[in-house]
Coordinates of C-alpha atoms and ligand atoms in Angstrom, one line a residue:
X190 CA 107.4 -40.0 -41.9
X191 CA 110.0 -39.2 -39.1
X192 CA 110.2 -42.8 -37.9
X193 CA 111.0 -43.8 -41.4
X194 CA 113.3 -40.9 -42.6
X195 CA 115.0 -41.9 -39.4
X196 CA 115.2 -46.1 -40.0
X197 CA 116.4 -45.1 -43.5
X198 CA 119.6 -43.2 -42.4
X199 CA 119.8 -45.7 -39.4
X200 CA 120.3 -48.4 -42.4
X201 CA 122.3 -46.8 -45.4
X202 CA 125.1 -49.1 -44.7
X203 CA 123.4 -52.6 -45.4
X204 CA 120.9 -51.0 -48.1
X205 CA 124.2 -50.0 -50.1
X206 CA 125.4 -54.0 -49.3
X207 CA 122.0 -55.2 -50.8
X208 CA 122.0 -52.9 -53.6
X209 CA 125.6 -54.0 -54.2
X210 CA 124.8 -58.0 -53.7
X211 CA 121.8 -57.8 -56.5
X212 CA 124.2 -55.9 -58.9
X213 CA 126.8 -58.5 -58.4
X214 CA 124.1 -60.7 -60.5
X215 CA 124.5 -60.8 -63.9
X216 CA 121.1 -60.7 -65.0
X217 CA 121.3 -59.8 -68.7
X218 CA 117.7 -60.3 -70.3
X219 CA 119.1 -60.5 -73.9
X220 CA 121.0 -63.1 -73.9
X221 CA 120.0 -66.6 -73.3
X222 CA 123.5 -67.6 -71.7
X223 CA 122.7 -65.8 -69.2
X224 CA 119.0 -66.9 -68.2
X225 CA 119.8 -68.4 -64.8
X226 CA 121.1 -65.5 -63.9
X227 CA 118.0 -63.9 -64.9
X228 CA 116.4 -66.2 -62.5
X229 CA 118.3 -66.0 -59.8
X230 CA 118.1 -62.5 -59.6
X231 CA 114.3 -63.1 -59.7
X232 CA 115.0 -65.4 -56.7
X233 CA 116.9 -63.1 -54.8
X234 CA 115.1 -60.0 -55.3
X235 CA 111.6 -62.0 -53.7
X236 CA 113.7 -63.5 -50.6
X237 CA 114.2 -59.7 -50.3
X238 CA 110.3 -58.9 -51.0
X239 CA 109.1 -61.6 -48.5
X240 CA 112.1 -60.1 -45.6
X241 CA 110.6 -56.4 -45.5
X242 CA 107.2 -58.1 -45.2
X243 CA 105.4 -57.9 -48.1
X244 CA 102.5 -60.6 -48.3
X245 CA 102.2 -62.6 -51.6
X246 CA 105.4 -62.9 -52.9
X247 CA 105.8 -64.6 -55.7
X248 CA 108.0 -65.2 -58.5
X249 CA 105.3 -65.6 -61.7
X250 CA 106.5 -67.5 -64.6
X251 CA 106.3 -65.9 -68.1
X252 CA 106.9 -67.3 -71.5
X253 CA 110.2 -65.5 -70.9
X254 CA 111.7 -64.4 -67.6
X255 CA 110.1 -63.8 -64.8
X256 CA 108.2 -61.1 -63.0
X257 CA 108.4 -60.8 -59.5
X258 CA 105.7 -59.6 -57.1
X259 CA 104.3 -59.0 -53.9
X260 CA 101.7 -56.7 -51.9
X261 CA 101.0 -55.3 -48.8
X262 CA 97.2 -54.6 -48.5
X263 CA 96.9 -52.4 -45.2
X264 CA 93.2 -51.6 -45.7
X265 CA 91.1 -52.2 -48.3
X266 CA 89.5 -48.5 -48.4
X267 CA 93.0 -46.7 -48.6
X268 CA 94.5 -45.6 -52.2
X269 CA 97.1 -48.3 -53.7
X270 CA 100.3 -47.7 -55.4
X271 CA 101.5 -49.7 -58.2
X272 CA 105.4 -49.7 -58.2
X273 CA 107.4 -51.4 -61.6
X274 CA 110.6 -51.7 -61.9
X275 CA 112.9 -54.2 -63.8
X276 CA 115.6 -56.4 -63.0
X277 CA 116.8 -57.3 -65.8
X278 CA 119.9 -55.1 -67.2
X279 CA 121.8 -54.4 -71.2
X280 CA 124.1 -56.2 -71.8
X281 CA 127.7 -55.1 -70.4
X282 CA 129.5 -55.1 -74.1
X283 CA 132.0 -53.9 -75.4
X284 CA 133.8 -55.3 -71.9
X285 CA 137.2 -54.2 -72.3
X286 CA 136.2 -50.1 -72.3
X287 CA 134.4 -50.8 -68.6
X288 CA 137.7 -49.3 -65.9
X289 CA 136.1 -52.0 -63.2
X290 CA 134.6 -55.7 -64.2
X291 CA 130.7 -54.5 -64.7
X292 CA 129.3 -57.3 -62.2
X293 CA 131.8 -56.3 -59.4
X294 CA 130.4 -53.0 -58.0
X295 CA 132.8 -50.7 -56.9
X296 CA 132.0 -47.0 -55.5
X297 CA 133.9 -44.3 -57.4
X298 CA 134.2 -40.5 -56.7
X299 CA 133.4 -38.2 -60.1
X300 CA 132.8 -34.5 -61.0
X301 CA 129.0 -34.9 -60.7
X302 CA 128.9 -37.4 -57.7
X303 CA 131.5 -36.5 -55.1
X304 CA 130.0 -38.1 -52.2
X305 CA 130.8 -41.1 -54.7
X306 CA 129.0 -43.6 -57.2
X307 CA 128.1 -47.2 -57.5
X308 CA 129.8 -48.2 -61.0
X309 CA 128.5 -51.5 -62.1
X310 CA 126.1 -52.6 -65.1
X311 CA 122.4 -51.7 -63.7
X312 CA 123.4 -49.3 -61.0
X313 CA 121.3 -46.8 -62.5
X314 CA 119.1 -48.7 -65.1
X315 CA 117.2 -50.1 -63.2
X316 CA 118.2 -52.0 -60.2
X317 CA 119.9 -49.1 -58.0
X318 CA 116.4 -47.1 -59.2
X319 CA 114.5 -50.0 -58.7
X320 CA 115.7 -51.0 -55.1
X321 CA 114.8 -47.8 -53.9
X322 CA 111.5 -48.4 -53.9
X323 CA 111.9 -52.5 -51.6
X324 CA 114.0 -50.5 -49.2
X325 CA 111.7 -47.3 -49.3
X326 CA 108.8 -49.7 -48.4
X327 CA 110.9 -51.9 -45.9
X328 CA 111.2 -48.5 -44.1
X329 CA 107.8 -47.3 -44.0
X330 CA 106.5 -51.3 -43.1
X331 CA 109.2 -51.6 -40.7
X332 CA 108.3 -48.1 -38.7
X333 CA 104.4 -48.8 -39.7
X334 CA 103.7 -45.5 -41.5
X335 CA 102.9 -47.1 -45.1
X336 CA 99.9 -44.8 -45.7
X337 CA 98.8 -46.4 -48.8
X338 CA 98.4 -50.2 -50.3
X339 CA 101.3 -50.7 -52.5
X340 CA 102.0 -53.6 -54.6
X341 CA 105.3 -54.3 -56.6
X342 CA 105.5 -55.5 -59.8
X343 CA 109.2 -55.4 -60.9
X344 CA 109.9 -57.4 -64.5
X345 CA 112.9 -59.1 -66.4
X346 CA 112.2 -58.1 -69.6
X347 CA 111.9 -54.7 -70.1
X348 CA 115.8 -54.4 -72.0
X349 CA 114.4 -56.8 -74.3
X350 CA 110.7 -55.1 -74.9
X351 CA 108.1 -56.2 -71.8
X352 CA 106.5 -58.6 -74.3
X353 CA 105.5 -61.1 -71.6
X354 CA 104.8 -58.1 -68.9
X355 CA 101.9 -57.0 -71.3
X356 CA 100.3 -60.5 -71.5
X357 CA 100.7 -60.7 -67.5
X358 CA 99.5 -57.0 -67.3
X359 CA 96.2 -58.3 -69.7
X360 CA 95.8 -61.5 -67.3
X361 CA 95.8 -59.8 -64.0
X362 CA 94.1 -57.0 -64.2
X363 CA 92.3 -57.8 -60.7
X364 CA 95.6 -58.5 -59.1
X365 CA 97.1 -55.3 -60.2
X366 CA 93.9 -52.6 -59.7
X367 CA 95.3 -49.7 -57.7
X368 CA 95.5 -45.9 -58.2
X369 CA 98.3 -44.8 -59.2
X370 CA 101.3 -46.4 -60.9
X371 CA 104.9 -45.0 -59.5
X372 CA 108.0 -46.0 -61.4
X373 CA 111.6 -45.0 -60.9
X374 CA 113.3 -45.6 -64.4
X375 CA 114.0 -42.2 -65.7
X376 CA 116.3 -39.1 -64.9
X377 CA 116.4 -35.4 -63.4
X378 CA 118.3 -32.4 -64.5
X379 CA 121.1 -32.2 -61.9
X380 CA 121.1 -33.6 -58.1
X381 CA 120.4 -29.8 -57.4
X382 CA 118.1 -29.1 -60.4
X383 CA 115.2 -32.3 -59.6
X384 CA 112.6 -32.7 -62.4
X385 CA 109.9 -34.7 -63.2
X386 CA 109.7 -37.0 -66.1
X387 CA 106.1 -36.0 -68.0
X388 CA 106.8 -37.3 -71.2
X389 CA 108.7 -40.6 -72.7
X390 CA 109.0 -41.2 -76.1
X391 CA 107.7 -44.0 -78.6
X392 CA 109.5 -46.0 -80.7
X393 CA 109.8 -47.8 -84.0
X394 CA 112.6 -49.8 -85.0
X395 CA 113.8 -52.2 -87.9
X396 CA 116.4 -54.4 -89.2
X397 CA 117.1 -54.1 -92.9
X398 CA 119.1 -56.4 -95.0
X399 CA 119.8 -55.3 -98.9
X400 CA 120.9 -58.3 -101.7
X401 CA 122.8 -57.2 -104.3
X402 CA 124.7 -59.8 -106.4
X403 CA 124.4 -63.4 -105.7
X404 CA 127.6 -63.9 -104.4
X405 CA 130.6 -61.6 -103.4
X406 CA 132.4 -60.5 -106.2
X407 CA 136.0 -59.3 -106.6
X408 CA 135.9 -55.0 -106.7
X409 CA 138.2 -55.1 -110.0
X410 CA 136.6 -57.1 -112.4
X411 CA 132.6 -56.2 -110.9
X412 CA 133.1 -53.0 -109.7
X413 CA 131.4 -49.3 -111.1
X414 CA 129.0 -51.9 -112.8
X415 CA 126.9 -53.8 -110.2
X416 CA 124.9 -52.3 -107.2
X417 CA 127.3 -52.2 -104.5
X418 CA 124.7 -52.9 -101.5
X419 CA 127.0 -51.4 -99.3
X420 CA 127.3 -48.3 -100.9
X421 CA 124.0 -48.2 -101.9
X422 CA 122.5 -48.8 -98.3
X423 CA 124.7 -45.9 -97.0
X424 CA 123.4 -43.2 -99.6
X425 CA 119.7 -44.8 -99.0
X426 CA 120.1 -44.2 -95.1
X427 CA 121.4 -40.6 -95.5
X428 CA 118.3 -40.1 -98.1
X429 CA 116.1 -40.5 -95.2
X430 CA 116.9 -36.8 -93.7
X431 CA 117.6 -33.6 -95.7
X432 CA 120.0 -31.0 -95.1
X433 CA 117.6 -29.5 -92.3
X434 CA 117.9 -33.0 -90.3
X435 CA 113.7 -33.3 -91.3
X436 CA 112.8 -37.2 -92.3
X437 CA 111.8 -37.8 -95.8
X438 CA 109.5 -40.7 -94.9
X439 CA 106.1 -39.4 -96.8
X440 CA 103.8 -39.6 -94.0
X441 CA 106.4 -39.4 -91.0
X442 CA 105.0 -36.5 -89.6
X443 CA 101.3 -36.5 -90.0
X444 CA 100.4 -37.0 -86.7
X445 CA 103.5 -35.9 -85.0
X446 CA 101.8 -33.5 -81.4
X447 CA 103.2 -29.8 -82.3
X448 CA 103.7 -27.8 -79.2
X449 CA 102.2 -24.4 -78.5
X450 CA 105.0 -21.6 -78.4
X451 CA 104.0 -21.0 -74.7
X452 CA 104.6 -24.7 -74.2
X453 CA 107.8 -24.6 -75.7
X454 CA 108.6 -21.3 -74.2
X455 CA 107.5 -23.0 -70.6
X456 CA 109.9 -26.1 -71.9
X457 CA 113.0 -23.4 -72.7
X458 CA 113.2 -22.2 -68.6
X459 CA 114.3 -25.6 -67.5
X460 CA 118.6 -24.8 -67.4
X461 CA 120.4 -26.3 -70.0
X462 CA 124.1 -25.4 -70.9
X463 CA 124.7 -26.2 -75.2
X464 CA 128.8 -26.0 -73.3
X465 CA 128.3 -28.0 -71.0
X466 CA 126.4 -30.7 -72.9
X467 CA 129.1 -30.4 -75.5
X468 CA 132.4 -30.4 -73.3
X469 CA 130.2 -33.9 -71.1
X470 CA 130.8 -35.7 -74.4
X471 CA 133.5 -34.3 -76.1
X472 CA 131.7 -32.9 -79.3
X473 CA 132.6 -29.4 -80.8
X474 CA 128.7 -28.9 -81.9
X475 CA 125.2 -30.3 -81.2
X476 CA 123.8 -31.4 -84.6
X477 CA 119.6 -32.0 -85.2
X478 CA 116.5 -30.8 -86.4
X479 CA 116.6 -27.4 -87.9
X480 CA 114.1 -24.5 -85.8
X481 CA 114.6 -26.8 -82.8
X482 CA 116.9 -26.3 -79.6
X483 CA 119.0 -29.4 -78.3
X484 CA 116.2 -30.6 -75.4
X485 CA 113.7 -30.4 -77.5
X486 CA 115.2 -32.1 -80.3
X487 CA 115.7 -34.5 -77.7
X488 CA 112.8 -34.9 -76.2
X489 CA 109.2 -33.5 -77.8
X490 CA 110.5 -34.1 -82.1
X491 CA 111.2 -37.4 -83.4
X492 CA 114.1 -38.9 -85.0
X493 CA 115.7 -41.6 -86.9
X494 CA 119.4 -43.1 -85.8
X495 CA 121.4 -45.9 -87.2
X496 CA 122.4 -48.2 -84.6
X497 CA 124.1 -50.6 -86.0
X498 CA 125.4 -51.4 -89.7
X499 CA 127.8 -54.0 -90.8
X500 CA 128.7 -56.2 -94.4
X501 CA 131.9 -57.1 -96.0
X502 CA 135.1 -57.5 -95.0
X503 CA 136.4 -55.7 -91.7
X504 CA 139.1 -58.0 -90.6
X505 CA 142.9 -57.2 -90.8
X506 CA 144.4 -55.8 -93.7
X507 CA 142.7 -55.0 -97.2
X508 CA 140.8 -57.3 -98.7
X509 CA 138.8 -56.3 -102.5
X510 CA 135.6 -57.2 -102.3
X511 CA 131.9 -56.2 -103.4
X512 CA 129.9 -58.0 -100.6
X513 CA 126.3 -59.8 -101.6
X514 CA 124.7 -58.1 -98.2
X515 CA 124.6 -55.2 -96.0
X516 CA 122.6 -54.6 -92.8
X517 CA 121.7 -51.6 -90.6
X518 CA 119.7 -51.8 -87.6
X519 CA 117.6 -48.6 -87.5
X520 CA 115.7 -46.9 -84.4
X521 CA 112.9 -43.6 -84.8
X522 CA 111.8 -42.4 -81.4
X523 CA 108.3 -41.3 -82.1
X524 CA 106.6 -38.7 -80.0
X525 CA 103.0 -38.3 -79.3
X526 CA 100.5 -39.3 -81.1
X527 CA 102.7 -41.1 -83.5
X528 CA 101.8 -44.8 -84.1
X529 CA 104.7 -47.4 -84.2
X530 CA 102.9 -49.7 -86.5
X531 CA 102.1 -46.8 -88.9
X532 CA 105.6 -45.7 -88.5
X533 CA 107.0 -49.1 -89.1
X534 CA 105.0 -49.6 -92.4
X535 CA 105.3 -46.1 -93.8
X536 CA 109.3 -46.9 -93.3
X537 CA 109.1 -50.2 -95.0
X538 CA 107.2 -49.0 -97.7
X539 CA 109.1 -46.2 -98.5
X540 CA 112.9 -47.7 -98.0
X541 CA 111.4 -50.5 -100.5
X542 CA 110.5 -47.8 -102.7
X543 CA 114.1 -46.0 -102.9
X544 CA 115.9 -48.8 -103.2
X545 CA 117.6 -49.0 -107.2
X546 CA 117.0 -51.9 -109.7
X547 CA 120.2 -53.6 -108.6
X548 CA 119.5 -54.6 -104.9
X549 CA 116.6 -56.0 -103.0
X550 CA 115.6 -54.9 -99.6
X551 CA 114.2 -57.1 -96.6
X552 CA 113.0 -54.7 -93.4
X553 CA 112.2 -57.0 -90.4
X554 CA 110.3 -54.9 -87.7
X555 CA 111.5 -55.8 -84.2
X556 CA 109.4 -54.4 -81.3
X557 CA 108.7 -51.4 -81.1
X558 CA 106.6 -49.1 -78.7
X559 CA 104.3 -46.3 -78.3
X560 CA 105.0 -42.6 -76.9
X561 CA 103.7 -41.8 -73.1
X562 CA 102.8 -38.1 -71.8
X563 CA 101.2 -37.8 -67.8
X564 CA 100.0 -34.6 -66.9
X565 CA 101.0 -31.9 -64.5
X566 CA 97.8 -31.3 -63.0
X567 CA 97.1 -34.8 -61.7
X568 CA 97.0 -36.0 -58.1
X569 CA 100.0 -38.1 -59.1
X570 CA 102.2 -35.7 -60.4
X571 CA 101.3 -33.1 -57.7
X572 CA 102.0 -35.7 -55.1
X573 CA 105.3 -36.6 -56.2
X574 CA 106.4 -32.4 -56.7
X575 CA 105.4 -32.3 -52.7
X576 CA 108.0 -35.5 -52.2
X577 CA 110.7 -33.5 -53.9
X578 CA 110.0 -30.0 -52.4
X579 CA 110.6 -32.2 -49.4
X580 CA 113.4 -34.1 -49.8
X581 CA 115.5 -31.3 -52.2
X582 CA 114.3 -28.4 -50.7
X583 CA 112.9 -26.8 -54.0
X584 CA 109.9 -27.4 -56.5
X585 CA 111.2 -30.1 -59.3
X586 CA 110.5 -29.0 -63.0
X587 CA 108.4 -31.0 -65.3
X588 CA 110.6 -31.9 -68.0
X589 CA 110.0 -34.6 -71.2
X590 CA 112.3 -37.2 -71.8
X591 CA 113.6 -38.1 -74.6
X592 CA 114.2 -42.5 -73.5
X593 CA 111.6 -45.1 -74.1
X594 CA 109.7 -47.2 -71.3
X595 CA 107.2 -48.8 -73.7
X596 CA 104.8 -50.6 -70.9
X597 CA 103.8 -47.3 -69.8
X598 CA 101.2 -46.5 -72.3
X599 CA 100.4 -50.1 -72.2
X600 CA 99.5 -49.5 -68.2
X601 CA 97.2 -46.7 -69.5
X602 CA 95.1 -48.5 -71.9
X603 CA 94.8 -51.9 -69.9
X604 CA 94.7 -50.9 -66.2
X605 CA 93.8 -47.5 -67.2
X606 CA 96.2 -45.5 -64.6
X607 CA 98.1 -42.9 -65.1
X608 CA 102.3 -43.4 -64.2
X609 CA 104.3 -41.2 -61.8
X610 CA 108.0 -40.8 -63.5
X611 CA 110.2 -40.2 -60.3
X612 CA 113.5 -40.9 -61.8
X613 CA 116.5 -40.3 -60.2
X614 CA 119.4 -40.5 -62.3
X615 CA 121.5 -38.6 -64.2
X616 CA 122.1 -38.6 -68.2
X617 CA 126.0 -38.4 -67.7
X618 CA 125.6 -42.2 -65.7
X619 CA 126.0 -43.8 -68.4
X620 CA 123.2 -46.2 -68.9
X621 CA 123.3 -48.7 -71.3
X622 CA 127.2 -47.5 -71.5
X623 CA 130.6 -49.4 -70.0
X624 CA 131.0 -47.4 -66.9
X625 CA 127.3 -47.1 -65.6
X626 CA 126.7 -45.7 -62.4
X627 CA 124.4 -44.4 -60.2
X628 CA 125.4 -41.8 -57.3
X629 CA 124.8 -42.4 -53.5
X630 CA 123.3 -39.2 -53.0
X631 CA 120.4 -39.9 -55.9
X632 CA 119.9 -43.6 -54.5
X633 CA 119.7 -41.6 -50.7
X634 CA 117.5 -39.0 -52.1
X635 CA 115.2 -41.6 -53.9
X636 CA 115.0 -43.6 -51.1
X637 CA 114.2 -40.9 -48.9
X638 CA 111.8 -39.3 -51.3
X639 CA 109.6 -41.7 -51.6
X640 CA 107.6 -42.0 -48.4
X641 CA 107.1 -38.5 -48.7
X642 CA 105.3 -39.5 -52.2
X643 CA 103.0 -42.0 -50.5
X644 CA 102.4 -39.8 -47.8
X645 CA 101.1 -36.8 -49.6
X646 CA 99.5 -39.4 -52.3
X647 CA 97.2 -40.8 -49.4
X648 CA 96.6 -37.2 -48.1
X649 CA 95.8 -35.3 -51.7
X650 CA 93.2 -39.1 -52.3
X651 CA 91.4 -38.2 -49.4
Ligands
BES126 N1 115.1 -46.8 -68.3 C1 115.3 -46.8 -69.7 C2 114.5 -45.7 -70.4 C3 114.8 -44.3 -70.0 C4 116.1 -43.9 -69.5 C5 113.9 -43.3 -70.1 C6 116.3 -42.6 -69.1 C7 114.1 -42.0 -69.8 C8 115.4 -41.6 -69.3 C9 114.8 -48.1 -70.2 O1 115.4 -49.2 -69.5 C10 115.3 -48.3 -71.7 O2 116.5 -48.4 -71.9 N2 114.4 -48.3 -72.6 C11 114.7 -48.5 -74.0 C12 113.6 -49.1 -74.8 C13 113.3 -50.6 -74.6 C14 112.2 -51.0 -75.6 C15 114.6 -51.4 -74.9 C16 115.2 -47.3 -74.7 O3 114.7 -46.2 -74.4 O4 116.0 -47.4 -75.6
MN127 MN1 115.2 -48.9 -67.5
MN128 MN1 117.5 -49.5 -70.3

């Protein structure tokens, strides 16, 4: 891989430019204002496909946005890799707390990246992640050392649930039969600690509306004598976890995977500094499950968050009121062997069931998605620890994730593979946040990193 390791650093100029150009597109799956974007993003991303020389290109219509892919079949009898990725980023609300317009990339110095970041909405999540893997593969093609098939399969969707991926994933099974599946959406512990994602979470989440009166009713003359639905969804959310942070959902934990203490002991060597996490985002104390430490209440237990709630009035001034509605949007990240259907119903069942006389309750399930664990032992995994002990210089450290990348288990039960996490980013870049970015050293690293992975992945299938 010396020819390639060497054509990367001979290019790091123009594969920053790229990366920067395909940011610059706003290509926000959520919201339909945006869905040319979407597409041209699509557009641009398999002009890029076709230009490193991947055969096949094409830009596969959904129900919803696009998936883009394309091949390069080198012989027939060699091992393939699968790459995914998406394309599609969050949303870049609330705007005003981003420092730099989040479609105008700008590279930024900080603590953790002194050799400077990419700040711009998707650097990390996934298109600087993502991009890794074209220009990775350009490499490799353009120095002819790809040692395996690979074939690319990047999405639009996956912000907004890979709904459509999993039908195109069912329809093309032919089309997408390789060995191994390699994705770069994830994290490490520090650009000097790598790791290795072995774990990503499930999850279950729902929109509930309560109805208390039939119309809003002035606080003076109704109030201390009809359900407030406000109140009354904000002591029914709380009801959900006792004083030990445990869920009260009958049922919650049933078939929640527990951990053997020399797993969890094996868990506990990976570094973690409670100070550090604290001081990173301003908090006095960490705050979860009782008898669990901060990773793993972050990565192997579930739990139930509020992400939204809103009713009544919250414009200027005071305004007395007892408001007919109130809404929460409610997310559990489920671990393994926890179902997100089962989850969904026992929630729906039971907030029905603690709701008082004086309100109704509607729970609307949006999608949801089930928990992922790949093993240590695999030909995969072992591959991908050679790639790092490579590239870093030491052996990366299996470690569970606490994030969701629903389509993984789907890739499982319908192409039956196994997925490689190699994620390069960092939980302090902000993802999802104003302020994303993603450092040049962990787009470098990835990129150079990854022919290592295809290189010991078609030695190790031998
Ligand atoms: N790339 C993330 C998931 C992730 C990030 C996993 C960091 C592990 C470490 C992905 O794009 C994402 O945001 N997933 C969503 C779920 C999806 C259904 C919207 C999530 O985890 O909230
Ligand atoms: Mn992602
Ligand atoms: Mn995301």
């Amino acid at each position: 891989m010396l020819q390639t390791q060497n054509y990367i650093s001979e290019h790091k100029e123009r594969f920053l430019d790229q990366l920067m150009e395909l940011l610059r597109i706003p290509s926000i799956s959520a919201d339909s204002a945006y869905n040319k974007d979407v597409a041209s993003c699509a557009e641009a991303l398999a002009v890029d496909l076709k230009r490193i020389g991947l055969d096949n290109v094409e830009i596969c219509p959904t129900d919803g946005h696009p998936i883009v892919y394309g091949e390069k079949i080198i012989d027939p009898n060699l091992p393939t890799v699968l790459v995914y990725g998406h394309y599609d980023v969050q949303p870049a609300d609330p705007i005003d707390l981003w420092t730099n317009p989040p479609f105008e990339p700008i590279i930024k110095k900080t603590d953790l990246h002194p050799s400077g970041a990419i700040f711009a909405r998707g650097a990390c999540d996934d298109k600087g992640q993502m991009y890794m893997h074209v220009k990775a593969v350009e490499a490799m093609i353009a120095k002819q050392e790809l040692p395996c098939n690979v074939k690319m399969m990047i999405e639009g969707e996956e912000e907004v649930g890979s709904e459509n991926l999993a039908v195109f994933v069912e329809n093309e099974k032919e089309r997408l039969s390789a060995d191994i599946i390699l994705v770069s959406d994830t994290g490490m512990l520090a650009n000097d600690v790598p790791s290795i994602t072995t774990g990503l979470r499930g999850l279950s989440y729902v929109e509930v509306e309560l109805t208390g009166p039939n119309r809003d009713l002035h606080s003076g003359l109704y109030g201390g004598c009809v359900a407030n639905p406000i109140n009354i969804l904000c002591s029914m959310i709380d009801s959900l976890q006792d004083e030990n942070q445990k869920m009260t959902i009958p049922g919650f934990y049933d078939d929640v995977e527990i951990l053997s203490a020399e797993e969890r002991a094996e868990m506990a060597k990976a570094p973690f500094s409670h100070e550090a996490y604290c001081k990173s985002i301003d908090i006095q104390d960490t705050h979860g499950e009782k008898g669990y430490s901060t990773p793993e209440r972050g990565s192997i237990r579930p739990t139930l968050d509020v992400n939204g709630i809103w009713g009544g009035y919250t414009g200027e001034g005071a305004k007395t009121v007892i408001a007919s509605k109130a809404y929460a949007k409610i997310s559990m990240r489920l671990v393994p062997n926890q179902d997100p259907d089962k989850i969904t119903k026992l929630f729906c069942d039971h907030f029905q069931a603690i709701a008082p006389k004086g309100v109704s309750v509607k729970v609307t399930p949006h999608h949801g998605g089930e928990p992922a664990v790949t093993p240590v032992d695999s030909v995969g995994y072992l591959a991908a620890s050679d790639a790092y002990q490579k590239s870093f210089g030491v052996k990366p450290i299996p470690v569970r994730s606490g994030g969701s990348i629903p389509i993984v288990a789907m890739f499982e039960k319908e192409l039956g593979l196994k997925t490689v996490l190699m994620g390069f980013g960092l939980d302090s870049d902000a993802i999802h946040s104003p302020d994303e970015h993603y450092g040049l050293f962990n787009y470098y690293k990835g990129i150079e990193t990854i022919p290592y992975f295809y290189e010991s992945f078609a030695k190790r299938m031998k």
